[in-house]
Short mmCIF file of N, CA and C and ligand atoms in Angstrom, two decimals:
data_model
loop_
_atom_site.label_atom_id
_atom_site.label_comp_id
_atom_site.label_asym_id
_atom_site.label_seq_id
_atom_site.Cartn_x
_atom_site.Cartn_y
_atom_site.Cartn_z
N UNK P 1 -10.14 1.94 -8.93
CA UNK P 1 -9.13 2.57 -8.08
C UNK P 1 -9.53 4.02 -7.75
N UNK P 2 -10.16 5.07 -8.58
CA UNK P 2 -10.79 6.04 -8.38
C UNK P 2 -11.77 6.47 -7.42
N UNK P 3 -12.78 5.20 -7.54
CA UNK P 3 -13.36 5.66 -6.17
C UNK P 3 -12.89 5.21 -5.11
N UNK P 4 -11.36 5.27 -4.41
CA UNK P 4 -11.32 5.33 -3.55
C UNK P 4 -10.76 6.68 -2.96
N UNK P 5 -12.30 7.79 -2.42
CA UNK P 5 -12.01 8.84 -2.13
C UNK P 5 -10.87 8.89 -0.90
N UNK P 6 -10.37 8.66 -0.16
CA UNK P 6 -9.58 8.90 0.96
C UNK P 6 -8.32 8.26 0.80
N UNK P 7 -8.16 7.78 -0.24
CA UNK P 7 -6.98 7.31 -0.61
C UNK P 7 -6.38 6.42 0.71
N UNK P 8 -5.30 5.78 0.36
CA UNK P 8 -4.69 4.42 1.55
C UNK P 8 -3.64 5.39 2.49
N UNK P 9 -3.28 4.14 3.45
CA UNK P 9 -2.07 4.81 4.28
C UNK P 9 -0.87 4.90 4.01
N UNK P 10 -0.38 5.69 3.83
CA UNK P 10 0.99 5.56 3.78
C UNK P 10 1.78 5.31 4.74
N UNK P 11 2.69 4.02 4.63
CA UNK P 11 3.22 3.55 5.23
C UNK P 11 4.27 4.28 6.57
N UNK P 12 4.89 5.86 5.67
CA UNK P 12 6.16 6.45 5.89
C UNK P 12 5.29 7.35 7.27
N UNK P 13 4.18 8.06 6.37
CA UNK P 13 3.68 9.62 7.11
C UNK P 13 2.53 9.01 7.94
N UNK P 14 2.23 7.53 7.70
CA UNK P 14 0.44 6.75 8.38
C UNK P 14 -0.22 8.36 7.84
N UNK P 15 -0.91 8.63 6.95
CA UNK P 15 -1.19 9.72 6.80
C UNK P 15 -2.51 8.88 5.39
N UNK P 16 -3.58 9.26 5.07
CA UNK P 16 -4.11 8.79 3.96
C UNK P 16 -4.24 10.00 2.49
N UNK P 17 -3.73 9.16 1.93
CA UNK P 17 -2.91 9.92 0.46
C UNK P 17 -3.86 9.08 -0.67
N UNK P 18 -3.89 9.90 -1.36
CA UNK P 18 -4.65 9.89 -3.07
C UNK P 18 -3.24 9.21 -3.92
N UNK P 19 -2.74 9.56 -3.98
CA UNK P 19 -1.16 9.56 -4.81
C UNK P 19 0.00 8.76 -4.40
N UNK P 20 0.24 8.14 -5.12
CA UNK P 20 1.48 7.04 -4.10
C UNK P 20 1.93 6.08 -5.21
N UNK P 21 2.67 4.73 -4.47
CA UNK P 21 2.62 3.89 -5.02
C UNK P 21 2.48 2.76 -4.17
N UNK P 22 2.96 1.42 -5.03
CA UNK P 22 2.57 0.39 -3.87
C UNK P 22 4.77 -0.37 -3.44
N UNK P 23 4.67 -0.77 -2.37
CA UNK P 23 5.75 -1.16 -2.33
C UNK P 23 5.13 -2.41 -1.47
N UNK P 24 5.54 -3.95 -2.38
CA UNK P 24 4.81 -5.28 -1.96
C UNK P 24 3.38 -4.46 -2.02
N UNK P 25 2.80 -5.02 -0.59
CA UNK P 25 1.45 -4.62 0.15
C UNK P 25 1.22 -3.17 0.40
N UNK P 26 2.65 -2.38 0.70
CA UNK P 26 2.21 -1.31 1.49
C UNK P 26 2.24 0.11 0.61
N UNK P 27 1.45 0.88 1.01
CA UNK P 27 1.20 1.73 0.44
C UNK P 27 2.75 3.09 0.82
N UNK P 28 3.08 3.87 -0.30
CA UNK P 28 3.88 5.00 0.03
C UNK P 28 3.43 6.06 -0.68
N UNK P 29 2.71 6.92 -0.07
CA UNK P 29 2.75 8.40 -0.79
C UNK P 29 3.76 9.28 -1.29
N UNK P 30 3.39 9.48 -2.80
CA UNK P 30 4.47 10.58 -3.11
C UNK P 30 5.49 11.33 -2.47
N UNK P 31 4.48 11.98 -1.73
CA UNK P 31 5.00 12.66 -0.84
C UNK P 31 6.16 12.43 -0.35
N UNK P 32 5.68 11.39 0.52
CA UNK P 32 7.06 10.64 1.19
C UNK P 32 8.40 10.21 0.54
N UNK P 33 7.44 9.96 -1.08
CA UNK P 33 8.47 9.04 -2.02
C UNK P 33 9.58 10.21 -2.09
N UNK P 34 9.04 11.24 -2.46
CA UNK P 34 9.64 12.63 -2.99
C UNK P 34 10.81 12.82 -1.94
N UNK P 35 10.28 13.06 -0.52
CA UNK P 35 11.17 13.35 0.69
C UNK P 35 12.17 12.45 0.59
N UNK P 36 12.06 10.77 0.80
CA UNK P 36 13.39 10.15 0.64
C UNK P 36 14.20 10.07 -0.60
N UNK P 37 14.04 10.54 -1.47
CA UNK P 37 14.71 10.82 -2.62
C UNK P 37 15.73 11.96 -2.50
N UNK P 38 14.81 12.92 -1.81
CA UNK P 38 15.59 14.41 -1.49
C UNK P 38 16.65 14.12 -0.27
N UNK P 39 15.63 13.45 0.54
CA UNK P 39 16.76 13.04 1.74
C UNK P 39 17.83 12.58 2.10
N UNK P 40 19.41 13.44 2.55
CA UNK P 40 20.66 13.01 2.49
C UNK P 40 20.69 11.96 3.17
N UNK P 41 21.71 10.92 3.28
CA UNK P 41 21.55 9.47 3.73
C UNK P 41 21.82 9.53 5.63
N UNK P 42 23.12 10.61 5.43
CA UNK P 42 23.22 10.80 6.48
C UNK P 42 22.52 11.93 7.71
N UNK P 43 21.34 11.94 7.03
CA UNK P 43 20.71 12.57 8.12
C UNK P 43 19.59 11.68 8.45
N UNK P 44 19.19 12.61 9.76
CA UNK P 44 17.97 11.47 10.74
C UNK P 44 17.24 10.88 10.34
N UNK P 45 16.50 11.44 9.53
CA UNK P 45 15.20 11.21 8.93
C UNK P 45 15.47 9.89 8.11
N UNK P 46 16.54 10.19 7.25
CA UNK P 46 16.50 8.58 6.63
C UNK P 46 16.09 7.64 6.90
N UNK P 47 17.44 7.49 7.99
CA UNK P 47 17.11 6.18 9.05
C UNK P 47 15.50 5.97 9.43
N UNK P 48 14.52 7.00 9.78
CA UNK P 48 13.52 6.42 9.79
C UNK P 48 12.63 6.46 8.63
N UNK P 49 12.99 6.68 7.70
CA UNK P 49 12.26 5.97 6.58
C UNK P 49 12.78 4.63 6.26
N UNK P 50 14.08 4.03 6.22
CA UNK P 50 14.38 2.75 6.54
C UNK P 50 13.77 2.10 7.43
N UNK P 51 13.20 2.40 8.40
CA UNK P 51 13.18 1.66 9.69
C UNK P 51 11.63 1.53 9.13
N UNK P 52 11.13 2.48 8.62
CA UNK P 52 9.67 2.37 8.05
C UNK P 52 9.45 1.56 7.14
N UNK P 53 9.98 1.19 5.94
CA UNK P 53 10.74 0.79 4.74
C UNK P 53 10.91 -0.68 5.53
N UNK P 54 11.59 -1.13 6.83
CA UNK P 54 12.04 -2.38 6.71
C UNK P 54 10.56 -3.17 7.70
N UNK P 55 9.66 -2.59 8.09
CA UNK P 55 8.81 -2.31 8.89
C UNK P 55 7.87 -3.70 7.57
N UNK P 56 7.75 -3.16 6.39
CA UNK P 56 7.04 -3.53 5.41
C UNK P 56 7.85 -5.00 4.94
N UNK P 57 9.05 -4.91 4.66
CA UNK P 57 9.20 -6.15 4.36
C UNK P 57 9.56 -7.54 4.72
N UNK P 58 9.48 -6.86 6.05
CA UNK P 58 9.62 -8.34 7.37
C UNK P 58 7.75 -8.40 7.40
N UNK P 59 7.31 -7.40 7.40
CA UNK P 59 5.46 -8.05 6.89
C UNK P 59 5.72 -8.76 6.09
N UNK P 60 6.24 -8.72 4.57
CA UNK P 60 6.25 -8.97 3.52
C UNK P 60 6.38 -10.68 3.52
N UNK P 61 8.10 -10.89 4.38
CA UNK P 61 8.11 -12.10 4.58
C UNK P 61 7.48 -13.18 5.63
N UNK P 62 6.83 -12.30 6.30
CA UNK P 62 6.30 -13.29 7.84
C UNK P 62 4.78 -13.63 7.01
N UNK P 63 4.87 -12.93 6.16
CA UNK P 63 3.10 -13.55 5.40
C UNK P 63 3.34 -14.38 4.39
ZN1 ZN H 101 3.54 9.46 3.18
#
């Protein structure tokens, strides 16, 4: 797992991250993890981490 210098995409930021985790298949960087944690429900941004978030598990089930 180490040598992978450039680390995967994250699903949230499409951004390639060292640090993350896996959710199913898809990759989420800390980062991101951190932001929707912090992030109030009712603001914008949520919604598109959901929308990112549901993005993965309709992959999840169509495979
Ligand atoms: Zn990210």
């Amino acid at each position: 797992m180490m040598e992978k210098l450039n680390g995967e995409t994250c699903i949230i930021c499409e951004q390639q991250k060292q640090n993350g985790f896996h959710l199913y298949t898809s990759f989420i960087c800390i980062d991101c993890e951190r932001e929707m944690v912090q992030t109030d429900t009712d603001h914008p941004l949520y919604k598109f981490y959901l929308q990112q978030l549901s993005k993965v598990s309709q992959k999840q089930i169509l495979s």
